Short mmCIF file of C-alpha atoms in Angstrom, two decimals:
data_model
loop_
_atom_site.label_atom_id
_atom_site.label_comp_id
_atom_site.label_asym_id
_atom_site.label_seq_id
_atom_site.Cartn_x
_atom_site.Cartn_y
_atom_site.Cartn_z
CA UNK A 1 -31.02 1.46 15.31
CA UNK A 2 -27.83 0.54 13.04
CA UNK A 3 -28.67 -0.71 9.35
CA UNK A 4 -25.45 -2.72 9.06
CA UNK A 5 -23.38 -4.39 11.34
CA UNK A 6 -20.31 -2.21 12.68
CA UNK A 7 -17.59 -2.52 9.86
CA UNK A 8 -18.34 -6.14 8.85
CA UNK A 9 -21.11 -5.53 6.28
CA UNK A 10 -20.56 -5.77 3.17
CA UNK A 11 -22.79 -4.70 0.32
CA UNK A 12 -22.88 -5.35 -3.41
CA UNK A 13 -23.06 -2.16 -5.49
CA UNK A 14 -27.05 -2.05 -6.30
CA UNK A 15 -27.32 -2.69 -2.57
CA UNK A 16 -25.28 0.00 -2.05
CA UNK A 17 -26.66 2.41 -4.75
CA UNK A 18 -30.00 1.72 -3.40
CA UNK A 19 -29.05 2.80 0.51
CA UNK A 20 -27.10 5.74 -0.63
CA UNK A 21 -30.14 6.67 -3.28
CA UNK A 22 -32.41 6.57 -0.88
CA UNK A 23 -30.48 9.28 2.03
CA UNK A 24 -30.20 5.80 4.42
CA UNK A 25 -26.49 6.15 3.98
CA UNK A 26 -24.18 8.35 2.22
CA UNK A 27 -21.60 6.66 -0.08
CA UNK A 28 -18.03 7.62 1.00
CA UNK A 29 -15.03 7.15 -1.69
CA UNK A 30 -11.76 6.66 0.04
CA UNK A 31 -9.86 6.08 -3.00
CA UNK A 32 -6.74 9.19 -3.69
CA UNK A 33 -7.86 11.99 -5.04
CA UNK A 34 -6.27 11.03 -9.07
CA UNK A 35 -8.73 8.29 -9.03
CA UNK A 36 -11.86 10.29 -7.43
CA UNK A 37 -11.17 13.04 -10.47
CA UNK A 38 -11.04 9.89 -13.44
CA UNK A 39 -14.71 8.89 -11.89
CA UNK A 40 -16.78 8.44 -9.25
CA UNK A 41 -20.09 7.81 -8.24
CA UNK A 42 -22.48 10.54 -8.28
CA UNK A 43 -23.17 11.86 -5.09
CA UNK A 44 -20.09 10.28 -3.40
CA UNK A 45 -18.06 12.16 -0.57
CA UNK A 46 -14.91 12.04 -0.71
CA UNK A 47 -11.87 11.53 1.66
CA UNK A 48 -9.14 9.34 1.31
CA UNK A 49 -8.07 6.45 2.91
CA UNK A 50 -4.23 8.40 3.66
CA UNK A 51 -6.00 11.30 5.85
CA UNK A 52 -9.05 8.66 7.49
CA UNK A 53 -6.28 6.52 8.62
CA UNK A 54 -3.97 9.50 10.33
CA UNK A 55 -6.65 10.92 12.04
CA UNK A 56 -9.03 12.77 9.83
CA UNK A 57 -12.80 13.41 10.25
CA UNK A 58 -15.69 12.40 7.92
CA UNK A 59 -16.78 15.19 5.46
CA UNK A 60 -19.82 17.16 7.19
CA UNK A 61 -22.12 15.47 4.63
CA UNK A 62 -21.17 11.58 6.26
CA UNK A 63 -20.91 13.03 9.76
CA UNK A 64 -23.91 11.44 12.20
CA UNK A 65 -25.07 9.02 8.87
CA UNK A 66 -24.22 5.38 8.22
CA UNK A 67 -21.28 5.48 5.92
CA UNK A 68 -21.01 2.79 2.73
CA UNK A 69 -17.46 2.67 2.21
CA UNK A 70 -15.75 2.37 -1.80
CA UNK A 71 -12.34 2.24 -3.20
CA UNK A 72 -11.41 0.69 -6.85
CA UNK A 73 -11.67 -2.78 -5.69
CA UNK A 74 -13.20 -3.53 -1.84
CA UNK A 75 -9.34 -3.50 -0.16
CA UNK A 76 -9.66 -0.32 0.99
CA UNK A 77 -12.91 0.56 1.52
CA UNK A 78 -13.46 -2.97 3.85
CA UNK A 79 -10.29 -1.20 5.76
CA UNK A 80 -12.26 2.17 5.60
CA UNK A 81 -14.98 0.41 7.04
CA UNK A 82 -13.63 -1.17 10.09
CA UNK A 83 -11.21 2.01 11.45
CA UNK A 84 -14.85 3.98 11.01
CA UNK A 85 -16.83 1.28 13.37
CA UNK A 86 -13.80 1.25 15.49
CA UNK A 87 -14.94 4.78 15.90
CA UNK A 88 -18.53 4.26 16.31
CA UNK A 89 -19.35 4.75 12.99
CA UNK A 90 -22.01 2.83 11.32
CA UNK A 91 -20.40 1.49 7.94
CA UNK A 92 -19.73 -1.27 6.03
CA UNK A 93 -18.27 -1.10 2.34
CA UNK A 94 -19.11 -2.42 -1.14
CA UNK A 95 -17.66 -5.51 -2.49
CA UNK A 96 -15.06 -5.02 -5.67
CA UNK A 97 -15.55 -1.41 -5.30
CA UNK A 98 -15.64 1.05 -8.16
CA UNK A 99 -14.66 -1.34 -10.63
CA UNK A 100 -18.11 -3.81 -9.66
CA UNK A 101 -19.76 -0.80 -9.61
CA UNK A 102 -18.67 0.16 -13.42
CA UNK A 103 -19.15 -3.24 -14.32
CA UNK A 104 -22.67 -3.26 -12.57
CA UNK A 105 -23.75 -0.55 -15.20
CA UNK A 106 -23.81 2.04 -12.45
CA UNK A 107 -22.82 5.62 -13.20
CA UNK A 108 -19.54 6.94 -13.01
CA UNK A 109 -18.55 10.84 -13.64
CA UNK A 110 -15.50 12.67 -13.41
CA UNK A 111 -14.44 15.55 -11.46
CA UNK A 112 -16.51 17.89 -14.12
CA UNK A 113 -20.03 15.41 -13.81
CA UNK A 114 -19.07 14.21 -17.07
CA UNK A 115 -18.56 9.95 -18.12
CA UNK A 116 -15.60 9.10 -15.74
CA UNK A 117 -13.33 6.07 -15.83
CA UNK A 118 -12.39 3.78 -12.87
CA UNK A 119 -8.65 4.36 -12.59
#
């Protein structure tokens, strides 16, 4: 049974705090790794848009899980998204990424767990 709709989904950030909260889905940044280290959300995985698109696979924690896809502002992430379904991956993304996310009130750390930024 998929919870989204292959790559077409898209979620707001509670919507996607609460999937990824709950172990439905794990929450997978794809934003360079700079802007993971500034702030993130807890919990995240993280790999890059630059290695998904030539080739690489999901971290081990995302493998076999619906993915919810973030980047700074939903560009990405909805790209993210659609190259994982392509590859029979359950996922969808979060509208205005990280930065909706921030201004949602949602946490954000940095690379140490401490307040992080959205950069």
């Amino acid at each position: 049974m998929f919870l989204f709709r292959r790559g077409t989904g898209r979620l707001t950030p509670d919507q996607a705090r609460s999937r990824t909260d709950d172990g439905t889905a794990v929450l997978l940044d794809v934003r360079e790794t700079p802007e993971w280290k500034a702030g993130h959300a807890p919990g995240a995985v993280h790999l890059p848009l630059t290695r998904l698109l030539a080739g690489a696979a999901l971290p081990p924690d995302a493998q076999g899980r619906p993915v919810v896809a973030v980047c700074r502002s939903g560009h990405r992430s909805q790209q993210a998204a659609k190259l994982l379904a392509s590859r029979g991956v359950d996922a969808v993304d979060v509208t205005g990424g990280m930065n909706a996310w921030a201004k949602a009130g949602l946490p954000v750390v940095d690379e140490r767990g401490q307040g992080g930024r959205i950069a």
